Coordinates of C-alpha atoms in Angstrom, one line a residue:
Chain A
X2 CA 101.6 -28.6 112.0
X3 CA 101.2 -26.6 115.2
X4 CA 97.5 -26.8 116.2
X5 CA 97.7 -24.3 119.0
X6 CA 95.6 -21.2 118.2
X7 CA 98.3 -18.8 119.4
X8 CA 100.5 -20.2 116.6
X9 CA 98.0 -19.5 113.8
X10 CA 98.9 -16.9 111.3
X11 CA 102.4 -16.6 112.6
X12 CA 105.6 -17.3 110.7
X13 CA 106.4 -21.0 110.8
X14 CA 109.2 -21.8 113.3
X15 CA 110.7 -24.5 111.1
X16 CA 111.1 -22.0 108.2
X17 CA 111.8 -18.7 110.0
X18 CA 113.2 -19.9 113.3
X19 CA 111.5 -19.6 116.7
X20 CA 109.2 -16.6 117.0
X21 CA 110.3 -14.0 119.5
X22 CA 107.5 -13.7 122.0
X23 CA 109.3 -11.5 124.4
X24 CA 107.5 -8.3 123.4
X25 CA 104.1 -9.8 124.1
X26 CA 104.6 -9.5 127.9
X27 CA 102.2 -12.3 128.9
X28 CA 102.9 -11.6 132.5
X29 CA 102.7 -8.2 134.0
X30 CA 99.8 -5.8 134.9
X31 CA 96.7 -5.5 132.8
X32 CA 96.9 -2.4 130.8
X33 CA 94.0 -0.2 129.7
X34 CA 94.1 2.7 127.2
X35 CA 97.5 4.4 127.6
X36 CA 96.9 7.1 125.0
X37 CA 94.2 8.2 122.6
X38 CA 94.3 6.9 119.0
X39 CA 92.0 8.7 116.7
X40 CA 91.5 12.2 118.1
X41 CA 89.4 15.3 117.7
X42 CA 91.0 18.6 118.6
X43 CA 89.5 21.7 120.3
X44 CA 85.9 22.4 121.3
X45 CA 85.2 26.1 122.0
X46 CA 82.1 27.5 123.7
X47 CA 80.8 30.8 125.1
X48 CA 77.8 31.8 127.0
X49 CA 75.7 34.8 126.0
X50 CA 72.6 36.5 127.5
X51 CA 70.0 34.0 126.2
X52 CA 72.1 30.8 125.8
X53 CA 75.3 29.2 124.8
X54 CA 77.3 28.8 121.5
X55 CA 79.5 25.8 121.0
X56 CA 81.7 24.8 118.1
X57 CA 84.2 22.1 117.0
X58 CA 85.7 21.2 113.7
X59 CA 84.8 18.0 111.8
X60 CA 88.2 16.4 111.8
X61 CA 89.3 13.1 113.4
X62 CA 93.1 12.8 113.2
X63 CA 95.1 9.6 113.4
X64 CA 98.2 11.0 114.9
X65 CA 99.2 13.8 112.6
X66 CA 97.3 12.3 109.7
X67 CA 94.0 14.0 108.9
X68 CA 92.2 10.6 108.7
X69 CA 88.5 11.4 108.8
X70 CA 87.1 14.7 107.7
X71 CA 83.4 14.3 108.4
X72 CA 83.3 13.4 112.1
X73 CA 80.6 15.4 113.9
X74 CA 81.8 16.1 117.4
X75 CA 78.8 18.0 118.7
X76 CA 76.0 15.9 120.0
X77 CA 72.5 17.2 120.6
X78 CA 71.1 15.4 123.7
X79 CA 67.7 17.1 123.8
X80 CA 66.2 20.6 123.2
X81 CA 68.2 21.9 126.2
X82 CA 71.7 20.3 125.9
X83 CA 74.6 19.9 123.4
X84 CA 77.7 18.0 124.4
X85 CA 81.0 18.7 122.6
X86 CA 83.7 16.1 122.5
X87 CA 87.5 16.6 122.4
X88 CA 89.9 13.7 122.5
X89 CA 89.5 10.0 121.5
X90 CA 86.9 9.4 118.9
X91 CA 86.1 5.8 119.8
X92 CA 85.5 6.9 123.4
X93 CA 83.3 9.7 122.1
X94 CA 81.3 7.0 120.2
X95 CA 81.0 5.0 123.4
X96 CA 79.7 8.0 125.2
X97 CA 77.3 8.7 122.4
X98 CA 75.7 5.2 122.8
X99 CA 75.6 5.8 126.6
X100 CA 73.8 9.0 126.1
X101 CA 71.4 7.4 123.6
X102 CA 70.4 4.7 126.2
X103 CA 70.1 7.4 128.9
X104 CA 67.8 9.4 126.6
X105 CA 65.6 6.4 125.9
X106 CA 65.4 5.5 129.6
X107 CA 64.5 9.1 130.5
X108 CA 61.8 9.3 127.8
X109 CA 60.2 6.2 129.1
X110 CA 60.2 7.5 132.7
X111 CA 58.9 11.0 132.4
X112 CA 58.8 12.8 129.1
X113 CA 57.6 16.1 130.6
X114 CA 60.7 16.7 132.8
X115 CA 63.8 16.2 130.5
X116 CA 67.3 16.3 131.9
X117 CA 68.8 19.8 131.7
X118 CA 72.5 20.7 131.0
X119 CA 73.4 20.7 134.7
X120 CA 71.9 17.3 135.2
X121 CA 73.8 15.9 132.2
X122 CA 77.1 17.5 133.3
X123 CA 76.8 16.0 136.7
X124 CA 76.1 12.6 135.2
X125 CA 78.9 12.7 132.6
X126 CA 81.4 13.9 135.3
X127 CA 80.5 10.9 137.4
X128 CA 80.9 8.6 134.4
X129 CA 84.4 10.1 133.6
X130 CA 85.5 9.9 137.3
X131 CA 84.3 6.3 137.6
X132 CA 86.3 5.3 134.6
X133 CA 89.5 7.1 135.7
X134 CA 89.0 5.4 139.1
X135 CA 88.9 2.0 137.3
X136 CA 92.3 3.0 135.7
X137 CA 90.4 2.8 132.4
X138 CA 89.7 6.5 131.5
X139 CA 87.5 7.7 128.7
X140 CA 90.1 9.8 126.9
X141 CA 88.0 12.9 126.3
X142 CA 87.5 16.4 127.4
X143 CA 83.8 17.3 127.3
X144 CA 82.0 20.6 127.2
X145 CA 78.4 20.5 128.2
X146 CA 76.5 23.5 126.9
X147 CA 72.8 24.3 127.3
X148 CA 70.3 25.6 129.9
X149 CA 70.1 24.7 133.6
X150 CA 67.0 24.0 135.7
X151 CA 66.1 27.7 135.8
X152 CA 66.5 28.0 132.0
X153 CA 69.7 30.1 132.5
X154 CA 72.7 29.5 130.2
X155 CA 74.9 26.7 131.5
X156 CA 78.4 25.8 130.4
X157 CA 80.8 23.4 132.1
X158 CA 83.5 20.9 131.3
X159 CA 84.4 17.4 132.4
X160 CA 87.7 15.7 131.5
X161 CA 89.2 12.3 131.5
X162 CA 90.2 12.6 135.2
X163 CA 86.6 13.5 136.2
X164 CA 87.7 17.1 136.9
X165 CA 84.9 19.5 136.5
X166 CA 85.2 23.2 135.7
X167 CA 82.8 26.0 134.8
X168 CA 83.3 29.4 133.2
X169 CA 81.5 31.9 130.9
X170 CA 83.8 30.7 128.1
X171 CA 85.5 27.4 127.8
X172 CA 87.7 25.6 125.3
X173 CA 89.4 22.2 125.3
X174 CA 92.7 21.0 123.9
X175 CA 94.6 23.5 121.8
X176 CA 91.7 26.0 122.1
X177 CA 92.3 26.2 125.9
X178 CA 95.6 28.0 125.0
X179 CA 94.6 29.9 121.8
X180 CA 90.8 30.5 121.9
X181 CA 90.2 31.0 125.6
X182 CA 92.3 34.3 125.8
X183 CA 90.5 35.7 122.8
X184 CA 87.1 34.9 124.2
X185 CA 88.0 36.3 127.6
X186 CA 88.7 39.7 125.9
X187 CA 84.9 39.9 125.2
X188 CA 83.5 37.9 128.1
X189 CA 86.0 38.2 131.0
X190 CA 83.5 37.3 133.8
X191 CA 79.9 36.1 134.6
X192 CA 78.6 39.7 134.7
X193 CA 79.7 40.4 131.1
X194 CA 77.6 37.5 129.8
X195 CA 74.5 39.6 130.1
X196 CA 76.0 42.2 127.7
X197 CA 76.7 39.7 124.9
X198 CA 74.1 39.1 122.2
X199 CA 73.7 35.9 120.3
X200 CA 75.2 37.3 117.1
X201 CA 78.2 38.7 118.9
X202 CA 78.8 35.3 120.6
X203 CA 78.5 33.4 117.3
X204 CA 80.9 35.8 115.7
X205 CA 83.3 35.4 118.5
X206 CA 83.3 31.6 118.4
X207 CA 83.6 31.6 114.6
X208 CA 86.6 33.9 115.0
X209 CA 88.2 31.5 117.5
X210 CA 87.6 28.6 115.1
X211 CA 89.5 30.6 112.4
X212 CA 92.5 31.4 114.7
X213 CA 92.5 27.7 115.7
X214 CA 92.6 26.7 112.0
X215 CA 95.5 29.1 111.4
X216 CA 97.7 27.8 114.3
X217 CA 96.5 24.2 115.2
X218 CA 98.0 21.7 112.7
X219 CA 95.4 19.1 113.8
X220 CA 92.4 21.3 112.8
X221 CA 90.3 21.7 109.7
X222 CA 88.3 24.5 108.0
X223 CA 85.0 22.5 108.1
X224 CA 83.2 22.7 111.5
X225 CA 80.0 22.3 113.4
X226 CA 78.4 25.0 115.5
X227 CA 75.4 24.9 117.8
X228 CA 73.4 27.6 119.5
X229 CA 71.3 26.6 122.5
X230 CA 68.5 29.0 123.7
X231 CA 65.0 28.7 125.2
X232 CA 63.8 28.2 121.6
X233 CA 65.8 25.0 121.3
X234 CA 69.0 23.8 119.6
X235 CA 70.2 25.2 116.3
X236 CA 72.9 22.8 115.1
X237 CA 74.7 23.2 111.8
X238 CA 77.2 20.5 111.0
X239 CA 78.7 21.6 107.6
X240 CA 80.0 25.2 108.2
X241 CA 83.1 26.4 106.4
X242 CA 85.5 29.0 107.7
X243 CA 85.0 32.3 105.8
X244 CA 87.3 35.3 105.0
X245 CA 90.5 33.5 105.8
X246 CA 93.6 35.7 105.5
X247 CA 97.0 34.0 105.5
X248 CA 98.9 37.2 105.1
X249 CA 100.3 36.8 108.6
X250 CA 102.0 33.5 107.5
X251 CA 104.6 35.6 105.6
X252 CA 105.8 37.0 108.8
X253 CA 106.4 33.7 110.5
X254 CA 110.1 32.9 111.0
X255 CA 111.7 29.9 112.5
X256 CA 109.9 27.1 110.6
X257 CA 110.4 25.7 107.1
X258 CA 113.2 26.7 104.7
X259 CA 113.9 30.4 105.2
X260 CA 117.2 31.3 106.6
X261 CA 116.6 34.8 108.1
Chain B
X14 CA 40.7 -22.8 156.4
X15 CA 40.8 -21.1 153.0
X16 CA 38.0 -19.1 151.6
X17 CA 38.5 -20.9 148.3
X18 CA 41.1 -22.7 146.2
X19 CA 42.4 -19.6 144.5
X20 CA 43.7 -17.5 147.3
X21 CA 46.8 -19.5 148.3
X22 CA 49.2 -17.3 146.4
X23 CA 49.3 -14.1 144.4
X24 CA 50.1 -15.8 141.0
X25 CA 46.8 -17.6 140.5
X26 CA 43.7 -16.1 139.1
X27 CA 40.3 -17.2 140.3
X28 CA 37.9 -18.2 137.5
X29 CA 36.3 -14.8 137.9
X30 CA 39.6 -13.1 137.0
X31 CA 40.4 -12.0 140.6
X32 CA 43.6 -12.4 142.5
X33 CA 42.5 -12.9 146.1
X34 CA 45.9 -12.3 147.7
X35 CA 46.0 -8.8 146.2
X36 CA 42.5 -8.1 147.4
X37 CA 43.4 -9.3 150.9
X38 CA 46.4 -6.9 150.8
X39 CA 44.0 -4.1 150.0
X40 CA 42.0 -5.1 153.1
X41 CA 45.2 -4.4 155.1
X42 CA 45.2 -0.9 153.8
X43 CA 41.6 -0.4 155.0
X44 CA 42.6 -1.6 158.5
X45 CA 45.2 1.2 158.8
X46 CA 44.2 4.5 160.3
X47 CA 43.1 7.2 157.9
X48 CA 45.5 9.5 155.9
X49 CA 44.5 12.2 153.5
X50 CA 46.4 14.3 150.9
X51 CA 45.4 17.4 148.9
X52 CA 47.2 19.5 146.3
X53 CA 46.8 23.1 145.3
X54 CA 48.6 25.1 142.7
X55 CA 51.4 25.8 145.1
X56 CA 51.3 23.2 147.8
X57 CA 50.9 19.5 148.6
X58 CA 49.7 18.5 152.0
X59 CA 49.4 15.2 153.8
X60 CA 47.5 14.7 157.1
X61 CA 47.1 11.5 159.1
X62 CA 45.7 10.1 162.3
X63 CA 48.2 8.3 164.4
X64 CA 47.3 5.3 166.5
X65 CA 48.9 4.0 169.7
X66 CA 48.8 0.4 170.6
X67 CA 48.1 1.2 174.2
X68 CA 47.8 4.2 176.5
X69 CA 51.5 3.9 177.6
X70 CA 53.0 3.4 174.2
X71 CA 54.1 5.9 171.6
X72 CA 52.1 6.6 168.4
X73 CA 52.9 4.8 165.2
X74 CA 54.5 7.1 162.6
X75 CA 52.2 7.8 159.7
X76 CA 54.1 10.4 157.6
X77 CA 57.7 9.7 156.4
X78 CA 59.7 12.5 154.8
X79 CA 61.7 10.9 152.0
X80 CA 63.7 13.7 150.5
X81 CA 63.7 17.5 150.9
X82 CA 61.0 17.8 148.2
X83 CA 58.5 15.1 149.1
X84 CA 57.2 12.7 151.7
X85 CA 54.8 9.8 152.0
X86 CA 51.8 9.0 154.2
X87 CA 51.0 5.3 154.9
X88 CA 47.9 3.3 155.7
X89 CA 48.4 -0.4 156.5
X90 CA 51.4 -2.4 157.5
X91 CA 54.0 0.1 158.8
X92 CA 56.8 -2.4 158.3
X93 CA 56.1 -2.8 154.6
X94 CA 55.9 1.0 154.4
X95 CA 59.4 1.1 155.9
X96 CA 60.8 -1.2 153.2
X97 CA 59.2 0.9 150.5
X98 CA 60.2 4.3 152.1
X99 CA 63.8 3.1 152.5
X100 CA 63.8 2.1 148.8
X101 CA 62.4 5.5 147.9
X102 CA 65.0 7.3 150.0
X103 CA 67.8 5.4 148.2
X104 CA 66.3 6.2 144.8
X105 CA 65.9 9.9 145.5
X106 CA 69.4 10.1 146.9
X107 CA 70.9 8.3 143.9
X108 CA 69.0 10.7 141.6
X109 CA 70.5 13.7 143.5
X110 CA 74.0 12.2 143.4
X111 CA 74.1 11.1 139.8
X112 CA 72.1 13.8 138.1
X113 CA 71.9 16.6 140.8
X114 CA 68.2 16.4 140.3
X115 CA 65.3 16.1 142.7
X116 CA 63.6 12.9 141.5
X117 CA 60.3 13.6 139.7
X118 CA 57.4 12.3 141.7
X119 CA 55.9 10.4 138.8
X120 CA 59.2 8.7 138.4
X121 CA 59.6 7.6 142.1
X122 CA 56.0 6.5 142.1
X123 CA 56.3 4.3 139.1
X124 CA 59.5 2.7 140.6
X125 CA 57.7 1.5 143.7
X126 CA 54.7 0.5 141.6
X127 CA 57.0 -1.7 139.5
X128 CA 58.3 -3.3 142.7
X129 CA 54.9 -3.9 144.1
X130 CA 53.6 -5.3 140.8
X131 CA 56.5 -7.8 140.7
X132 CA 55.3 -9.2 144.1
X133 CA 52.0 -10.1 142.5
X134 CA 53.5 -12.0 139.7
X135 CA 56.2 -14.2 141.3
X136 CA 55.5 -17.4 143.2
X137 CA 56.4 -17.3 146.9
X138 CA 56.1 -13.6 147.3
X139 CA 53.3 -11.5 148.8
X140 CA 52.0 -8.1 147.9
X141 CA 52.9 -5.2 150.1
X142 CA 50.1 -4.7 152.7
X143 CA 50.3 -0.9 152.6
X144 CA 48.8 2.0 150.7
X145 CA 50.8 5.2 150.3
X146 CA 50.1 8.8 149.5
X147 CA 53.1 10.4 147.9
X148 CA 53.0 14.2 148.1
X149 CA 55.5 16.9 147.3
X150 CA 56.9 19.2 144.6
X151 CA 59.1 18.6 141.7
X152 CA 60.1 20.5 138.5
X153 CA 56.6 20.3 137.3
X154 CA 55.0 21.7 140.5
X155 CA 53.1 20.1 143.3
X156 CA 51.8 16.5 143.0
X157 CA 49.9 13.9 144.9
X158 CA 50.1 10.2 144.0
X159 CA 48.2 7.3 145.4
X160 CA 49.9 3.9 145.6
X161 CA 48.0 0.6 146.2
X162 CA 49.4 -2.9 147.0
X163 CA 48.4 -4.1 143.6
X164 CA 50.9 -1.8 142.0
X165 CA 48.2 0.6 140.8
X166 CA 49.2 4.2 141.0
X167 CA 47.2 7.3 140.2
X168 CA 47.8 11.0 140.3
X169 CA 45.1 12.7 142.5
X170 CA 43.9 16.2 143.3
X171 CA 42.8 14.9 146.7
X172 CA 42.8 11.5 148.2
X173 CA 42.0 9.6 151.4
X174 CA 42.9 6.0 152.3
X175 CA 42.6 3.9 155.4
X176 CA 39.9 3.0 157.9
X177 CA 36.6 4.9 157.4
X178 CA 38.3 7.0 154.7
X179 CA 35.1 7.1 152.7
X180 CA 33.9 9.9 155.0
X181 CA 37.1 11.9 154.4
X182 CA 36.7 11.3 150.6
X183 CA 33.1 12.6 150.7
X184 CA 34.4 15.8 152.3
X185 CA 37.1 16.1 149.7
X186 CA 34.7 15.6 146.9
X187 CA 32.4 18.2 148.3
X188 CA 35.2 20.8 148.4
X189 CA 37.0 19.7 145.3
X190 CA 36.7 23.1 143.5
X191 CA 38.3 25.0 146.4
X192 CA 41.6 23.2 146.5
X193 CA 43.3 24.5 143.4
X194 CA 43.3 28.1 144.5
X195 CA 43.7 27.4 148.3
X196 CA 46.5 28.9 150.3
X197 CA 48.9 26.9 152.4
X198 CA 46.8 27.5 155.6
X199 CA 43.5 26.8 153.8
X200 CA 44.8 23.5 152.4
X201 CA 45.9 22.4 155.9
X202 CA 42.5 23.3 157.3
X203 CA 40.8 21.3 154.5
X204 CA 43.0 18.3 155.2
X205 CA 42.3 18.4 159.0
X206 CA 38.6 18.7 158.4
X207 CA 38.6 15.8 156.1
X208 CA 40.4 13.8 158.7
X209 CA 37.9 14.8 161.4
X210 CA 35.1 13.6 159.2
X211 CA 36.3 10.0 159.2
X212 CA 36.9 10.0 163.0
X213 CA 34.3 8.2 165.1
X214 CA 32.0 10.4 167.3
X215 CA 33.8 9.9 170.6
X216 CA 37.2 10.8 169.1
X217 CA 39.0 14.1 168.4
X218 CA 42.0 15.4 166.6
X219 CA 44.7 16.2 169.2
X220 CA 48.3 17.3 169.0
X221 CA 49.2 13.7 170.0
X222 CA 47.3 11.8 167.3
X223 CA 47.6 14.1 164.4
X224 CA 50.4 14.4 161.9
X225 CA 50.8 16.9 159.0
X226 CA 53.3 17.1 156.2
X227 CA 53.6 20.0 153.8
X228 CA 55.6 20.6 150.7
X229 CA 55.4 23.7 148.5
X230 CA 57.0 25.6 145.7
X231 CA 60.3 27.0 147.0
X232 CA 59.7 25.3 150.3
X233 CA 61.0 21.9 151.6
X234 CA 58.7 19.1 152.7
X235 CA 58.3 19.5 156.5
X236 CA 56.6 17.2 159.0
X237 CA 54.6 18.9 161.7
X238 CA 53.7 17.0 164.9
X239 CA 52.9 17.7 168.5
X240 CA 52.8 21.3 169.7
X241 CA 53.5 22.6 166.2
X242 CA 49.9 21.6 165.3
X243 CA 48.2 23.5 168.2
X244 CA 47.5 26.7 166.2
X245 CA 46.1 24.8 163.2
X246 CA 43.9 22.6 165.2
X247 CA 42.6 25.6 167.2
X248 CA 42.0 27.6 164.0
X249 CA 40.3 24.7 162.2
X250 CA 38.0 23.6 165.0
X251 CA 37.4 26.9 166.7
X252 CA 33.9 25.9 167.9
X253 CA 35.6 23.3 170.2
X254 CA 36.7 26.2 172.4
X255 CA 33.4 28.1 171.9
X256 CA 33.5 29.2 168.3
X257 CA 35.0 32.0 166.3
X258 CA 34.0 34.1 163.3
X259 CA 36.0 32.8 160.3
X260 CA 36.4 29.1 161.4
X261 CA 33.0 28.8 162.9
X262 CA 31.4 29.8 159.7
X263 CA 33.2 27.1 157.8
X264 CA 32.3 24.5 160.4
X265 CA 28.6 25.0 159.8
X266 CA 28.8 24.0 156.2
X267 CA 31.0 21.0 157.1
X268 CA 29.0 19.4 159.9

């Protein structure tokens, strides 16, 4: 019997012939995550005059398989901030634990001056950039939504490269292509944020979630939505898309079985 | 050589429950020249008497700006204050870099307090021989904290530490009610008068031996020394040059 641990659980050489170790690549560079495994798709968010709306569906896909249908990808950090996660779900869970420990540390230090959305965005951007600099990125695209130090609406993104970006409307993944143009029709610039009410912003984001469900094959009709204002965070994690209309599907040509 | 058997190190209690090394460290604070701090609703001010070792030497620095929103005043061993202030500078900078946030004053105070306390609980270490007043403004408004070598910290409305500081504290206690609503200028005057109180008869506040630091809402912590103080000193102690109306009136109640 071969007592070496590396032989355990492998087919026996004397029965099946020598095991082909060539694909193990014992030599060569150390490789970190090369691609995400279980993934969440778009996160969409928009500022309005008193706060920010953010939404993402509750699906975690394993490749094209809709593997987990109850994964909540919006995380409330405190009464001022919600973080939305696109990309790898295990890295999201790691960041979730990181934010938990940060929150506990902050509450021990000074409970009367909580971190605001801007603080948290700066922190998360540093974490993401640190990890990409270690050649071990956290495979996520984050949206940080909430209120800044002056209690004004704040919305910014940080991605797996540590790139940061801010805009009155933001969307990650597929949503960056599909939802962002729709939201820009209503909120083209910082000045127009003042003219948008909470109800309008919620309606707009819900509309985007519907368009994304129509066209993004890795999306789902169950989603979470959060509204952050001075009054705090309203987070709902079991919303369902309403008033779907698939009439447009008839018109689509070029996929499936039709010939014309 | 020793006062008793229990003062060799800072980890041993005396049977009366005292730690002599810590008490000796507190004596070092009392040897330092006086510093005072006051807060109002809008400002936090520090004022200090600087000493020079000899006529030909420069004056020892008493107020150290740490970050754009706060600074510290020290009484005691200046070298220990430098270690602590360097640490505070690092911590404030790191808060600004990682969170883009001006570090809360209660936070930075408890960080140096933790450091100082560790020194009183590990063999072979000694307590810091310095007391600090930490003053400035954070997200929650103006603050003043007192730090002692024992690791004790307290938030104060007004405070004085250092040699003969009891006189300054008496002044501060007498005018306690006026501080909250004081303007920037009034607060500086109060601080300078409190300083003056603890000065011995033959000494005066001059542009050379006085140091003032001010932080306020929407205003960075600034250190004022030398000629910048002329106007305040003249306005506060007007009777020095033969008296005036507004300042002279106030002086009567003070002296």
